[in-house]
mmCIF file with all atom_site columns, C-alpha atoms in Angstrom:
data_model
loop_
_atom_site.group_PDB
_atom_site.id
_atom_site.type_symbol
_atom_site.label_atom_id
_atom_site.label_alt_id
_atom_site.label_comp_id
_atom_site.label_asym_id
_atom_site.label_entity_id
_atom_site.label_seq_id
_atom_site.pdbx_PDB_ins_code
_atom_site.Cartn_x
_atom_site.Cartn_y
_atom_site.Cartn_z
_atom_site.occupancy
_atom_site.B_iso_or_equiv
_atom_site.pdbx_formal_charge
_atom_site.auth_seq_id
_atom_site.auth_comp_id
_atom_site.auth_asym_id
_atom_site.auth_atom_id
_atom_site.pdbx_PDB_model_num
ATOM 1   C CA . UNK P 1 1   ? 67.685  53.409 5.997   1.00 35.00 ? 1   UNK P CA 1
ATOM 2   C CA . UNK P 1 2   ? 70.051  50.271 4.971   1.00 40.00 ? 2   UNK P CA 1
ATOM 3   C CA . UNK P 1 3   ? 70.167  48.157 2.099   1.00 43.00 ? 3   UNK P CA 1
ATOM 4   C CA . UNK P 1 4   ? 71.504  48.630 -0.789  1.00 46.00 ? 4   UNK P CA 1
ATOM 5   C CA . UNK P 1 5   ? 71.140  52.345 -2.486  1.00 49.00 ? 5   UNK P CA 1
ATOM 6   C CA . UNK P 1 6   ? 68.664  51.118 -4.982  1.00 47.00 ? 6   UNK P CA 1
ATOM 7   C CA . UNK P 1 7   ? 66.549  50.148 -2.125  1.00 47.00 ? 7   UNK P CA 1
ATOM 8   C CA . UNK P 1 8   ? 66.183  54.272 -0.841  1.00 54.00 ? 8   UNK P CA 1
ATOM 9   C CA . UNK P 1 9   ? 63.882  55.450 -2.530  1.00 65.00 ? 9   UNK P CA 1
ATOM 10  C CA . UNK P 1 10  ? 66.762  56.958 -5.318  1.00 62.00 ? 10  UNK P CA 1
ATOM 11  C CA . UNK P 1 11  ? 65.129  55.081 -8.957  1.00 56.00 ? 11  UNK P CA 1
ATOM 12  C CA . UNK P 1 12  ? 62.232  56.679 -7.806  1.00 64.00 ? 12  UNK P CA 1
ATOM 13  C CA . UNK P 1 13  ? 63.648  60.103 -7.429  1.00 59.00 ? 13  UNK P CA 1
ATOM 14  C CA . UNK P 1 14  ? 64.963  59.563 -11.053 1.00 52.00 ? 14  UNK P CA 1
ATOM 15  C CA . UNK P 1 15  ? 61.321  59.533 -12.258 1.00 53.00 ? 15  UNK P CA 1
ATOM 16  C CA . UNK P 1 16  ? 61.993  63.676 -11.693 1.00 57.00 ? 16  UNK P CA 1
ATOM 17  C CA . UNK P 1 17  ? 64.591  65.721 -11.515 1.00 58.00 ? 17  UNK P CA 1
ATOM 18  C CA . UNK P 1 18  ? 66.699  65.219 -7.915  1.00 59.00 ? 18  UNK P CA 1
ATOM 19  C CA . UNK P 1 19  ? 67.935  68.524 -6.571  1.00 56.00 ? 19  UNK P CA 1
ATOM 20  C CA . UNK P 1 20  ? 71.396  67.084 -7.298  1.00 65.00 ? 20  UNK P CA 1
ATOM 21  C CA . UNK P 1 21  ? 71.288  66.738 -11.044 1.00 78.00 ? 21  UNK P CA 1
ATOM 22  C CA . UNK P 1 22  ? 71.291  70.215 -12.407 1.00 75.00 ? 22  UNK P CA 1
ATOM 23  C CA . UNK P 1 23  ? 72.490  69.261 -15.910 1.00 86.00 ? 23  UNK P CA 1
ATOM 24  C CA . UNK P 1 24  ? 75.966  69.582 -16.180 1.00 93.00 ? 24  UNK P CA 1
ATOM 25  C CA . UNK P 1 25  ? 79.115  68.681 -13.945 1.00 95.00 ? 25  UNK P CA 1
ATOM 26  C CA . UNK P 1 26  ? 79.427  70.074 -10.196 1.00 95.00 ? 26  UNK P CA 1
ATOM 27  C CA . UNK P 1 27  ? 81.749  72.499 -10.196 1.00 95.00 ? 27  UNK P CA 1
ATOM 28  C CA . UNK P 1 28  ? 84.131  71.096 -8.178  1.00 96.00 ? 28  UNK P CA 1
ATOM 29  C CA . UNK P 1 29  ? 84.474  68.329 -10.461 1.00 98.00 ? 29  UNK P CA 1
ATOM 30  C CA . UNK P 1 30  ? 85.382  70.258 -13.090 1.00 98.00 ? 30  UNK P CA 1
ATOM 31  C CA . UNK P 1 31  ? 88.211  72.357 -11.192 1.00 97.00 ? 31  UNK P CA 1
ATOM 32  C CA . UNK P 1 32  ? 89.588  68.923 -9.934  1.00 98.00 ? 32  UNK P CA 1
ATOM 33  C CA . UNK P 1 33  ? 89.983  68.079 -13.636 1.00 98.00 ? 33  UNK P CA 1
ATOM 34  C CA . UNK P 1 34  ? 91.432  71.068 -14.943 1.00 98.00 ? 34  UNK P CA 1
ATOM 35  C CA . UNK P 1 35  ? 93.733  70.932 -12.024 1.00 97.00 ? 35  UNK P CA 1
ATOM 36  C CA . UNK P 1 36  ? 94.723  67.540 -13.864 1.00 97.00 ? 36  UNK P CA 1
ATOM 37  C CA . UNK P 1 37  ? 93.553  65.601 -10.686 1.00 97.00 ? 37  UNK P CA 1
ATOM 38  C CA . UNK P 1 38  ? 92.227  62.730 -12.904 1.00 98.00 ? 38  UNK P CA 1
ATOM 39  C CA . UNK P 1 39  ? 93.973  59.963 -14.891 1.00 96.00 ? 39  UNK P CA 1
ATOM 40  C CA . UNK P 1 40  ? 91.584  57.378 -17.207 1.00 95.00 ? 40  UNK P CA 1
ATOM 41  C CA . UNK P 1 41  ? 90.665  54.602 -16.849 1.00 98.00 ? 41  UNK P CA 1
ATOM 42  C CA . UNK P 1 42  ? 88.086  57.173 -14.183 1.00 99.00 ? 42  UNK P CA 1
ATOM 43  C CA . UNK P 1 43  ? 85.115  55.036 -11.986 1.00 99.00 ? 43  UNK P CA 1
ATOM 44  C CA . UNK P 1 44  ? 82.077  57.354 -11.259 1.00 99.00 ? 44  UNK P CA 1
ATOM 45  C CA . UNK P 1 45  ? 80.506  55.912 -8.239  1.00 98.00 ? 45  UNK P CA 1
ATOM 46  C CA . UNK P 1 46  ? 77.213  56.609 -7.902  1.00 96.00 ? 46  UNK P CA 1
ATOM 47  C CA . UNK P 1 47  ? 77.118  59.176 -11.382 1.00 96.00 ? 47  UNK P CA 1
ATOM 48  C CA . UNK P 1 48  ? 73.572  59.334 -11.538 1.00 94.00 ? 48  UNK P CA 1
ATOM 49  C CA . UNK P 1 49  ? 72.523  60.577 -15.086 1.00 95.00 ? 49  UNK P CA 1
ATOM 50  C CA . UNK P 1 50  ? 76.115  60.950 -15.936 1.00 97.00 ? 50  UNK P CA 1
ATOM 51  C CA . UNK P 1 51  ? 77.377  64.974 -15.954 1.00 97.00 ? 51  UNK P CA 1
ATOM 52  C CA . UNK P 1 52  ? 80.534  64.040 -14.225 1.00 98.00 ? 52  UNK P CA 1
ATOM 53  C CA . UNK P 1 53  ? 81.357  60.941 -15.907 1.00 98.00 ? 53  UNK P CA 1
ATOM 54  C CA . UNK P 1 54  ? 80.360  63.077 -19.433 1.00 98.00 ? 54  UNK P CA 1
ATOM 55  C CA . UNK P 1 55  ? 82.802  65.992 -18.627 1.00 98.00 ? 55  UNK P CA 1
ATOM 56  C CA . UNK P 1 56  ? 85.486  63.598 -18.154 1.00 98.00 ? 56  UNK P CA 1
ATOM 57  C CA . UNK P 1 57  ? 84.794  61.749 -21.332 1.00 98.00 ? 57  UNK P CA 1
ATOM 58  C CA . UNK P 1 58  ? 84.731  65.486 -23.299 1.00 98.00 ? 58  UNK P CA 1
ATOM 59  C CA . UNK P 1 59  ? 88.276  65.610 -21.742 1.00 98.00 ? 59  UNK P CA 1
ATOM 60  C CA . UNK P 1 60  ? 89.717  62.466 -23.533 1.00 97.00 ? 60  UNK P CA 1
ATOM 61  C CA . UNK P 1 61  ? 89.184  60.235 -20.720 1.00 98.00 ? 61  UNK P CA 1
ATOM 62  C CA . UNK P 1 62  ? 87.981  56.991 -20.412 1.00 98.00 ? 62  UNK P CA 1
ATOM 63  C CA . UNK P 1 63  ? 85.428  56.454 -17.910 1.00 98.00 ? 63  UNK P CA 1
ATOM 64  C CA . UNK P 1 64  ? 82.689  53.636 -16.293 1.00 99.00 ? 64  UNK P CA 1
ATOM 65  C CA . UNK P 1 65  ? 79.898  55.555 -15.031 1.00 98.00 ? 65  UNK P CA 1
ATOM 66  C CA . UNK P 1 66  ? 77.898  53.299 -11.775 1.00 98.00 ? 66  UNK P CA 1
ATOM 67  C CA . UNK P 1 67  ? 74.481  54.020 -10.455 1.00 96.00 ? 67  UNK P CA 1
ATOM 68  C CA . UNK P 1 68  ? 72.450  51.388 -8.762  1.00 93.00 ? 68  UNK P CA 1
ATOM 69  C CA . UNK P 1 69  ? 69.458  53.415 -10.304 1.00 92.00 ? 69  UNK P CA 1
ATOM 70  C CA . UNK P 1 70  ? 68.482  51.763 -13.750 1.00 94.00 ? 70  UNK P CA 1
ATOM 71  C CA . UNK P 1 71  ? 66.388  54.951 -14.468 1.00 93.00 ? 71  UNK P CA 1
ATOM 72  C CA . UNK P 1 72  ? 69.646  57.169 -13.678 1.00 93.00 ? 72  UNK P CA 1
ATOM 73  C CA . UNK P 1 73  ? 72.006  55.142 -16.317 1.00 96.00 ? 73  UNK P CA 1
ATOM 74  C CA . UNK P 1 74  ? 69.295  54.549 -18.419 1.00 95.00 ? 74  UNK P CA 1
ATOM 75  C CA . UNK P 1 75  ? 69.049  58.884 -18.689 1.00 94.00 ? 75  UNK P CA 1
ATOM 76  C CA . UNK P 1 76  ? 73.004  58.839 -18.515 1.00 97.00 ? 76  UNK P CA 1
ATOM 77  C CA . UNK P 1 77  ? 73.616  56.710 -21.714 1.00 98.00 ? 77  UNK P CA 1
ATOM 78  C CA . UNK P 1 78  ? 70.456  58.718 -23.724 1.00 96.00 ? 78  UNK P CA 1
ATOM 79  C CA . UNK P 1 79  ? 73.422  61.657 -22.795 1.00 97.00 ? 79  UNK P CA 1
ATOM 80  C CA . UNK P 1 80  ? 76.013  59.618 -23.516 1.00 97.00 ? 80  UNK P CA 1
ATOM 81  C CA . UNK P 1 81  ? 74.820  59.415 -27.060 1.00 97.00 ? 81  UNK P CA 1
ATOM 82  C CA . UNK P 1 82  ? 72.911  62.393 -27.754 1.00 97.00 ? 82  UNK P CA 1
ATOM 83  C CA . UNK P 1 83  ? 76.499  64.357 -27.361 1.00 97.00 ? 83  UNK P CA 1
ATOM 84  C CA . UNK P 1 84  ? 78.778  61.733 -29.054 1.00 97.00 ? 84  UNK P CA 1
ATOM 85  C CA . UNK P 1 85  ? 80.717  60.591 -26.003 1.00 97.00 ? 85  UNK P CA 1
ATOM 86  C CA . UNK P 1 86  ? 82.231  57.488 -25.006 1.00 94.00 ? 86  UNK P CA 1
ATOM 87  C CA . UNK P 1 87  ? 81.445  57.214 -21.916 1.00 96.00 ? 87  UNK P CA 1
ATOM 88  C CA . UNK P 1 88  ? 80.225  53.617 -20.286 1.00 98.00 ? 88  UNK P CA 1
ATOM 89  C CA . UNK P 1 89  ? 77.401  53.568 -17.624 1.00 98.00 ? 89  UNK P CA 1
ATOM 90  C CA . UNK P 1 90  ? 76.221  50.222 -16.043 1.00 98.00 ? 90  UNK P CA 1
ATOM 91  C CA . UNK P 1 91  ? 74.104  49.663 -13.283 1.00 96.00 ? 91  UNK P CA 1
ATOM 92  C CA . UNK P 1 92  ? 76.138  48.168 -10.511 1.00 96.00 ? 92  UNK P CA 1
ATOM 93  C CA . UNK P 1 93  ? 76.048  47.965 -6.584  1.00 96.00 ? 93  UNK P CA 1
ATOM 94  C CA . UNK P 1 94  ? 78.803  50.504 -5.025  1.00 97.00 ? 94  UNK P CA 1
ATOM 95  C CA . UNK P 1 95  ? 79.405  48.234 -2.007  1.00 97.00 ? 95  UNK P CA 1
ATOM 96  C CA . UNK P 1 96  ? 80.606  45.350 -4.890  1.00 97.00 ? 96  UNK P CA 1
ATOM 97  C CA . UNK P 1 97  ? 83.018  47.031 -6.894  1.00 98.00 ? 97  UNK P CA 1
ATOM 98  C CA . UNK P 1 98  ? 85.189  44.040 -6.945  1.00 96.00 ? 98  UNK P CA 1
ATOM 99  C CA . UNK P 1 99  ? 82.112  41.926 -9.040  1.00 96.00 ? 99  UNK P CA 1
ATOM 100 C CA . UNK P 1 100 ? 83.265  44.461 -12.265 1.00 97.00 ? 100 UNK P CA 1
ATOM 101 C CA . UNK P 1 101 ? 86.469  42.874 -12.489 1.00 96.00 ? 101 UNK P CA 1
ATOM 102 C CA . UNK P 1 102 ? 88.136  46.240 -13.069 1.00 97.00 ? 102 UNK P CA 1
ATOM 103 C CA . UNK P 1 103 ? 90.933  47.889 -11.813 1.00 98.00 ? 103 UNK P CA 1
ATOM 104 C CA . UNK P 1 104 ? 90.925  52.127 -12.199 1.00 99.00 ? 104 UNK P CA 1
ATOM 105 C CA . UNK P 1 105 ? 93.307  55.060 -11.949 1.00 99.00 ? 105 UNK P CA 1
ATOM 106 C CA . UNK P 1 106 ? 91.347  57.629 -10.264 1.00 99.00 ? 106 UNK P CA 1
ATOM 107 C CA . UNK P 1 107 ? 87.737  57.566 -9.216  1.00 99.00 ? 107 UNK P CA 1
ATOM 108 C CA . UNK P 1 108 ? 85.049  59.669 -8.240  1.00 99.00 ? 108 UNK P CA 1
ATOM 109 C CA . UNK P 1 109 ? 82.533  60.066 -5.695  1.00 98.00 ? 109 UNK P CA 1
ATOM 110 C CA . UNK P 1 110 ? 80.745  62.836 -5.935  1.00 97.00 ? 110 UNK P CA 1
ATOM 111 C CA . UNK P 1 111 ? 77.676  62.391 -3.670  1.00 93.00 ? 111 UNK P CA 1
ATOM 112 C CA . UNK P 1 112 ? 77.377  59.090 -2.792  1.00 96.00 ? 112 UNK P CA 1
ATOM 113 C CA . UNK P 1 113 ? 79.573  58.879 0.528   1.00 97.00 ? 113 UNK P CA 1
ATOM 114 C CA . UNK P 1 114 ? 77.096  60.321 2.712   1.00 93.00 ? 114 UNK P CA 1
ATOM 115 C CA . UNK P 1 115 ? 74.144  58.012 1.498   1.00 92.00 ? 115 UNK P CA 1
ATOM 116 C CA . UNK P 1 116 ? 76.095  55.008 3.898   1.00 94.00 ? 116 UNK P CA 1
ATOM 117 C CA . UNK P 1 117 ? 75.484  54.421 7.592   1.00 93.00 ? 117 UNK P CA 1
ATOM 118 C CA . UNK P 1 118 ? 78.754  53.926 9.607   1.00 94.00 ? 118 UNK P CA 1
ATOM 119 C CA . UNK P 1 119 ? 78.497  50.089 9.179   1.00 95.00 ? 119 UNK P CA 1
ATOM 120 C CA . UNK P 1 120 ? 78.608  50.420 5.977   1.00 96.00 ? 120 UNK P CA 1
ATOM 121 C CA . UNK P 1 121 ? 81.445  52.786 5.096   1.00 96.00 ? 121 UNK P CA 1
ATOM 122 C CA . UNK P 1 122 ? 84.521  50.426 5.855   1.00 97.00 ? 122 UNK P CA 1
ATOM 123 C CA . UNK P 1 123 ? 82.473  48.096 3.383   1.00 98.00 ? 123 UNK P CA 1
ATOM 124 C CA . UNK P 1 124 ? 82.218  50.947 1.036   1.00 98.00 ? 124 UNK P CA 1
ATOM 125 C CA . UNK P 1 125 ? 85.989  52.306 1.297   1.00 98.00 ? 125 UNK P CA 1
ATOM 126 C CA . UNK P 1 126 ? 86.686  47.836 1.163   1.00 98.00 ? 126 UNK P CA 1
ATOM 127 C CA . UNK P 1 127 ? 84.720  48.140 -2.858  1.00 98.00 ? 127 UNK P CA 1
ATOM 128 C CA . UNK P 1 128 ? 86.668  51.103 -3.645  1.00 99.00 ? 128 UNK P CA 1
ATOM 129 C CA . UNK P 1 129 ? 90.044  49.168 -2.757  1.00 98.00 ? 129 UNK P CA 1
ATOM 130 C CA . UNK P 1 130 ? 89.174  46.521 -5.167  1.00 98.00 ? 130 UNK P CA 1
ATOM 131 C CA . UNK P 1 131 ? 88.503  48.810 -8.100  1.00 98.00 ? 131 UNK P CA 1
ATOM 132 C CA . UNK P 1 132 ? 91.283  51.314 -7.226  1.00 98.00 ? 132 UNK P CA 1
ATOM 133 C CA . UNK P 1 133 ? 94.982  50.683 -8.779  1.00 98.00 ? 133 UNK P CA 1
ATOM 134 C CA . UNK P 1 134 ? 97.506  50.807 -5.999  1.00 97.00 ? 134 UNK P CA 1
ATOM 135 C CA . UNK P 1 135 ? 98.674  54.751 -6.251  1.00 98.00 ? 135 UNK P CA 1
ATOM 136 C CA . UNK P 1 136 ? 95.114  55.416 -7.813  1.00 98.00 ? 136 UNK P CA 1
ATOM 137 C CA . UNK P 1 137 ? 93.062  58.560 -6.296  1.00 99.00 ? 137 UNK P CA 1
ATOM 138 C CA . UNK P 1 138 ? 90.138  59.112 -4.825  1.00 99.00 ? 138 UNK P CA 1
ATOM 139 C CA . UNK P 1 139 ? 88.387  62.296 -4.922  1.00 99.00 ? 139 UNK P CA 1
ATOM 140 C CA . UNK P 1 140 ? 85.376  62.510 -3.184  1.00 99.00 ? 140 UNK P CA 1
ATOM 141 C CA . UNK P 1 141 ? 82.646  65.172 -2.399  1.00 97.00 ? 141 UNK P CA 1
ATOM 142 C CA . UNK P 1 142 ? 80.333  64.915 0.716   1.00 96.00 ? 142 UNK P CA 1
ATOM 143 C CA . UNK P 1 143 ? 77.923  67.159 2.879   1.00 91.00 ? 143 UNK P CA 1
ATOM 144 C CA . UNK P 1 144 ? 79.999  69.261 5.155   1.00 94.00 ? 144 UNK P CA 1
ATOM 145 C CA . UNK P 1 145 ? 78.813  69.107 9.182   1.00 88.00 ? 145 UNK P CA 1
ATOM 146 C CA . UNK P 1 146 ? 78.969  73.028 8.266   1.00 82.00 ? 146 UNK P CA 1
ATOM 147 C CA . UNK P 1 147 ? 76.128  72.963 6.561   1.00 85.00 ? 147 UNK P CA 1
ATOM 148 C CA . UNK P 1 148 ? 73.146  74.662 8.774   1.00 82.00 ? 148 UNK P CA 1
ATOM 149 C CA . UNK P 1 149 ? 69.794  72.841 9.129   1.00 80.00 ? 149 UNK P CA 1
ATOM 150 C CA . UNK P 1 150 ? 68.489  69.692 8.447   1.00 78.00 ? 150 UNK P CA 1
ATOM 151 C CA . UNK P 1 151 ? 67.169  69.616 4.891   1.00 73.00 ? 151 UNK P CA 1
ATOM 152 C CA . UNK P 1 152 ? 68.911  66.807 2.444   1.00 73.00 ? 152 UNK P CA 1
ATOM 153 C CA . UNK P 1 153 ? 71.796  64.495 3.095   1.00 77.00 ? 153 UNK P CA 1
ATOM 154 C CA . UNK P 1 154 ? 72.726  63.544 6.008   1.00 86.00 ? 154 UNK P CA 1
ATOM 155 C CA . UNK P 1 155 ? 76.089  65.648 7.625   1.00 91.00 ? 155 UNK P CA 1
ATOM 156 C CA . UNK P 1 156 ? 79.754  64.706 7.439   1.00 94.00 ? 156 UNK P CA 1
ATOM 157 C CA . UNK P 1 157 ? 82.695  65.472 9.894   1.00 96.00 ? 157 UNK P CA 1
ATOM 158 C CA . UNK P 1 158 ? 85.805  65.555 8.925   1.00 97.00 ? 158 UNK P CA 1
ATOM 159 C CA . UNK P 1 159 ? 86.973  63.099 10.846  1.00 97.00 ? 159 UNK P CA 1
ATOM 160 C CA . UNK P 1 160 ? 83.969  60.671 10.377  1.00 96.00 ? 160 UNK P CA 1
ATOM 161 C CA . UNK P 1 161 ? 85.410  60.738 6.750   1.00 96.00 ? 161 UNK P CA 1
ATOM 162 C CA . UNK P 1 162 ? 88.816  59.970 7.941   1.00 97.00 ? 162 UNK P CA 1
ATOM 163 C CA . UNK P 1 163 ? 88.207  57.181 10.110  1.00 97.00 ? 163 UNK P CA 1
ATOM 164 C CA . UNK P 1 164 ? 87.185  54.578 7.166   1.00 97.00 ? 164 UNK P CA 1
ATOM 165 C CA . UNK P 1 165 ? 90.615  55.689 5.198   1.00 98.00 ? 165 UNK P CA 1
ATOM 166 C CA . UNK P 1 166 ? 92.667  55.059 8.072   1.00 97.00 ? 166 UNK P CA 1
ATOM 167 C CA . UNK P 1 167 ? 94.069  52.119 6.959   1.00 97.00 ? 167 UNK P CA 1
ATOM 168 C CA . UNK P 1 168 ? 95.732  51.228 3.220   1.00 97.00 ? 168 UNK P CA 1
ATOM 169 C CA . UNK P 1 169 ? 95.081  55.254 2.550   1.00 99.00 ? 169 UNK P CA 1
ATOM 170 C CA . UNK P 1 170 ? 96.671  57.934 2.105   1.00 98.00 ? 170 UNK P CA 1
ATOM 171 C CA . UNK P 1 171 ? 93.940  61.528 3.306   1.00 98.00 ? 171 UNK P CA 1
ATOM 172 C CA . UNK P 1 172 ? 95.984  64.077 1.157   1.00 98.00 ? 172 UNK P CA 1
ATOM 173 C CA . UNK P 1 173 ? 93.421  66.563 1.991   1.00 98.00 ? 173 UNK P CA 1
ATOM 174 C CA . UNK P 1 174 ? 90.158  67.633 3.338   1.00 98.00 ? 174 UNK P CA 1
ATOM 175 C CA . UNK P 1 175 ? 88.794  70.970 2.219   1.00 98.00 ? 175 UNK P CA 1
ATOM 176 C CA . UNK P 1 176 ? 85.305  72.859 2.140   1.00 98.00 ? 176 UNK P CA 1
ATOM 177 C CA . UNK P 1 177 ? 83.705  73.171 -0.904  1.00 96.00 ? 177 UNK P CA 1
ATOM 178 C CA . UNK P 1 178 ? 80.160  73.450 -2.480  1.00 93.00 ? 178 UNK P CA 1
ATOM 179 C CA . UNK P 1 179 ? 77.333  71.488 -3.677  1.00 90.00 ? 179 UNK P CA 1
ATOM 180 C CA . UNK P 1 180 ? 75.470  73.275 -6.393  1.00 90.00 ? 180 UNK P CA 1
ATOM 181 C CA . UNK P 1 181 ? 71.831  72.454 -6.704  1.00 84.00 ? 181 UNK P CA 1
ATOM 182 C CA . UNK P 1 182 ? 68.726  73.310 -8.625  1.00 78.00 ? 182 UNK P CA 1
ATOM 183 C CA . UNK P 1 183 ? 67.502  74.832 -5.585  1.00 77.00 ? 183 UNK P CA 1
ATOM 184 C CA . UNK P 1 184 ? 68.218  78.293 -5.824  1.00 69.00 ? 184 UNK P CA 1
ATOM 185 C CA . UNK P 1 185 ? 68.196  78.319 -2.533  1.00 64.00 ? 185 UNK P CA 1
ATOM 186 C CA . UNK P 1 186 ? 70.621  75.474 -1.321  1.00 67.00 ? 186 UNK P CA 1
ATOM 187 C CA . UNK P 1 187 ? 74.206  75.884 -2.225  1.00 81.00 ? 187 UNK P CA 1
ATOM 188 C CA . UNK P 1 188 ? 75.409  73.383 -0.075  1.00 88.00 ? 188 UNK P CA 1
ATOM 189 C CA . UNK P 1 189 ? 78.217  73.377 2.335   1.00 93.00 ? 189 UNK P CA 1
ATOM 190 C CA . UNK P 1 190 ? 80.416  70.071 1.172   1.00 95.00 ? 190 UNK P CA 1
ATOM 191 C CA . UNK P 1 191 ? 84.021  68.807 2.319   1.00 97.00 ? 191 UNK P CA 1
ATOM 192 C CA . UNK P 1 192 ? 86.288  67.629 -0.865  1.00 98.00 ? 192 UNK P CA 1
ATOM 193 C CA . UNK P 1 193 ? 88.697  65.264 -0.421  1.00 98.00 ? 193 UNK P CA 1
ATOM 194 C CA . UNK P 1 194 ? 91.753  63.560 -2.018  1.00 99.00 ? 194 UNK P CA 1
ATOM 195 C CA . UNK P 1 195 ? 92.826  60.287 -1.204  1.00 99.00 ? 195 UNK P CA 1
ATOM 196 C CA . UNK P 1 196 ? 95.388  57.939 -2.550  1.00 99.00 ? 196 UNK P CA 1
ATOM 197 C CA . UNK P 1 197 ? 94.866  54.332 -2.553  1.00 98.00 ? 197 UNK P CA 1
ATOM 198 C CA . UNK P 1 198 ? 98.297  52.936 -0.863  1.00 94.00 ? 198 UNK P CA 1
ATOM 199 C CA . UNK P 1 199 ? 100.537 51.502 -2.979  1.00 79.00 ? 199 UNK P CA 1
#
C-alpha cells in the first residue's frame, strides 16, 4: 500500500494493542544499548508507544521519539510521564526527517524499514541522512526473508537492505536476530543491522 505510514491502516491499529508493542523494549534494543551502541541525542523512527525510546531515556539519554500515529505518541508521552522520563515524542512523517531541523548521533529503527515499498526506501535512507550526524549510527531491525510463512510484515533480504545504503554508508553488519511479540506464537525471524552514516 503507498502513502505515507499514517495512511496504512497503523492509528487504527493503535486503537488496540499491535502484536508489536508488548510493553517494554525489544530485546535487541536493549543488548544494542548495553553493548554501548547508542550515543544521545538518539531519533526513534517509527517508536510507536515509546518502549525503545523510554529505555534509552532510563539510560541517561536524550531521545526524540517519531510515529506518524497520533494515537501511538499520544500513548508514548502518557508513558513518558507516568515513569518520570524525559523522553520527547512528536508526530512526524519518517520520509521528512529533514522538516525537524535536527541533527542526531545514533538512531533507531526498530520496525519501520519493512513498512516501505522499494520506491520508497532510497527516500527513506535520503530522511535518515538529513537527521543523522556525519559518523552517526544507524541500527535498524527488520523481518528476516528467514522467517517461514506469510503472516505480518512483509520479508527482507539481506541484500534488499543493502542496496539503499550503498551509497554515503557504511553496512558494518547484518545479523539475524528476533522480533518478540505478544503472540506467543510468533517470535519472529529479524535481520539487525549497523550502519554508519559516512562522514
Amino acid at each position: 500500500m503507498s502513502g505515507p505510514p499514517d495512511q496504512r491502516g497503523f492509528d487504527e491499529m493503535y486503537a488496540g494493542v499491535p502484536p508489536w508493542d508488548i510493553g517494554r523494549a525489544q530485546p535487541e534494543v536493549v543488548w544494542i544499548a548495553d553493548a554501548g551502541g547508542f550515543a544521545g541525542p538518539v531519533i526513534d523512527v517509527g517508536c510507536g508507544t515509546g518502549e525503545n525510546a523510554l529505555e534509552l531515556a532510563s539510560r541517561g539519554l536524550e531521545v526524540l521519539g517519531i510515529d506518524a500515529s497520533p494515537r501511538a505518541i499520544e500513548a508514548a508521552k502518557a508513558k513518558a510521564s507516568e515513569r518520570g522520563l524525559s523522553a520527547e515524542f512528536l508526530v512526524a512523517d519518517a520520509l521528512a526527517l529533514g522538516s525537524l531541523d535536527r541533527r542526531f548521533r545514533a538512531a533507531l529503527d526498530c520496525g519501520l524499514f519493512h513498512v516501505f515499498e522499494d520506491a520508497e526506501r532510497p527516500v527513506y535512507v535520503a530522511s535518515l541522512a538529513s537527521a543523522l550526524e556525519p559518523g552517526g549510527v544507524l541500527h535498524l531491525l527488520c523481518f528476516s526473508d528467514l522467517q517461514p510463512g506469510s503472516f505480518g510484515p512483509r520479508r527482507v533480504t539481506q541484500q534488499e537492505l543493502r542496496d539503499p545504503f550503498a551509497d554515503g554508508w557504511d553496512v558494518r553488519e547484518i545479523v539475524p536476530a528476533t522480533f518478540v511479540t505478544n503472540l506467543p506464537e510468533l517470535q519472529a525471524k529479524a535481520w539487525r543491522a549497523t550502519i554508519v552514516r559516512a562522514g
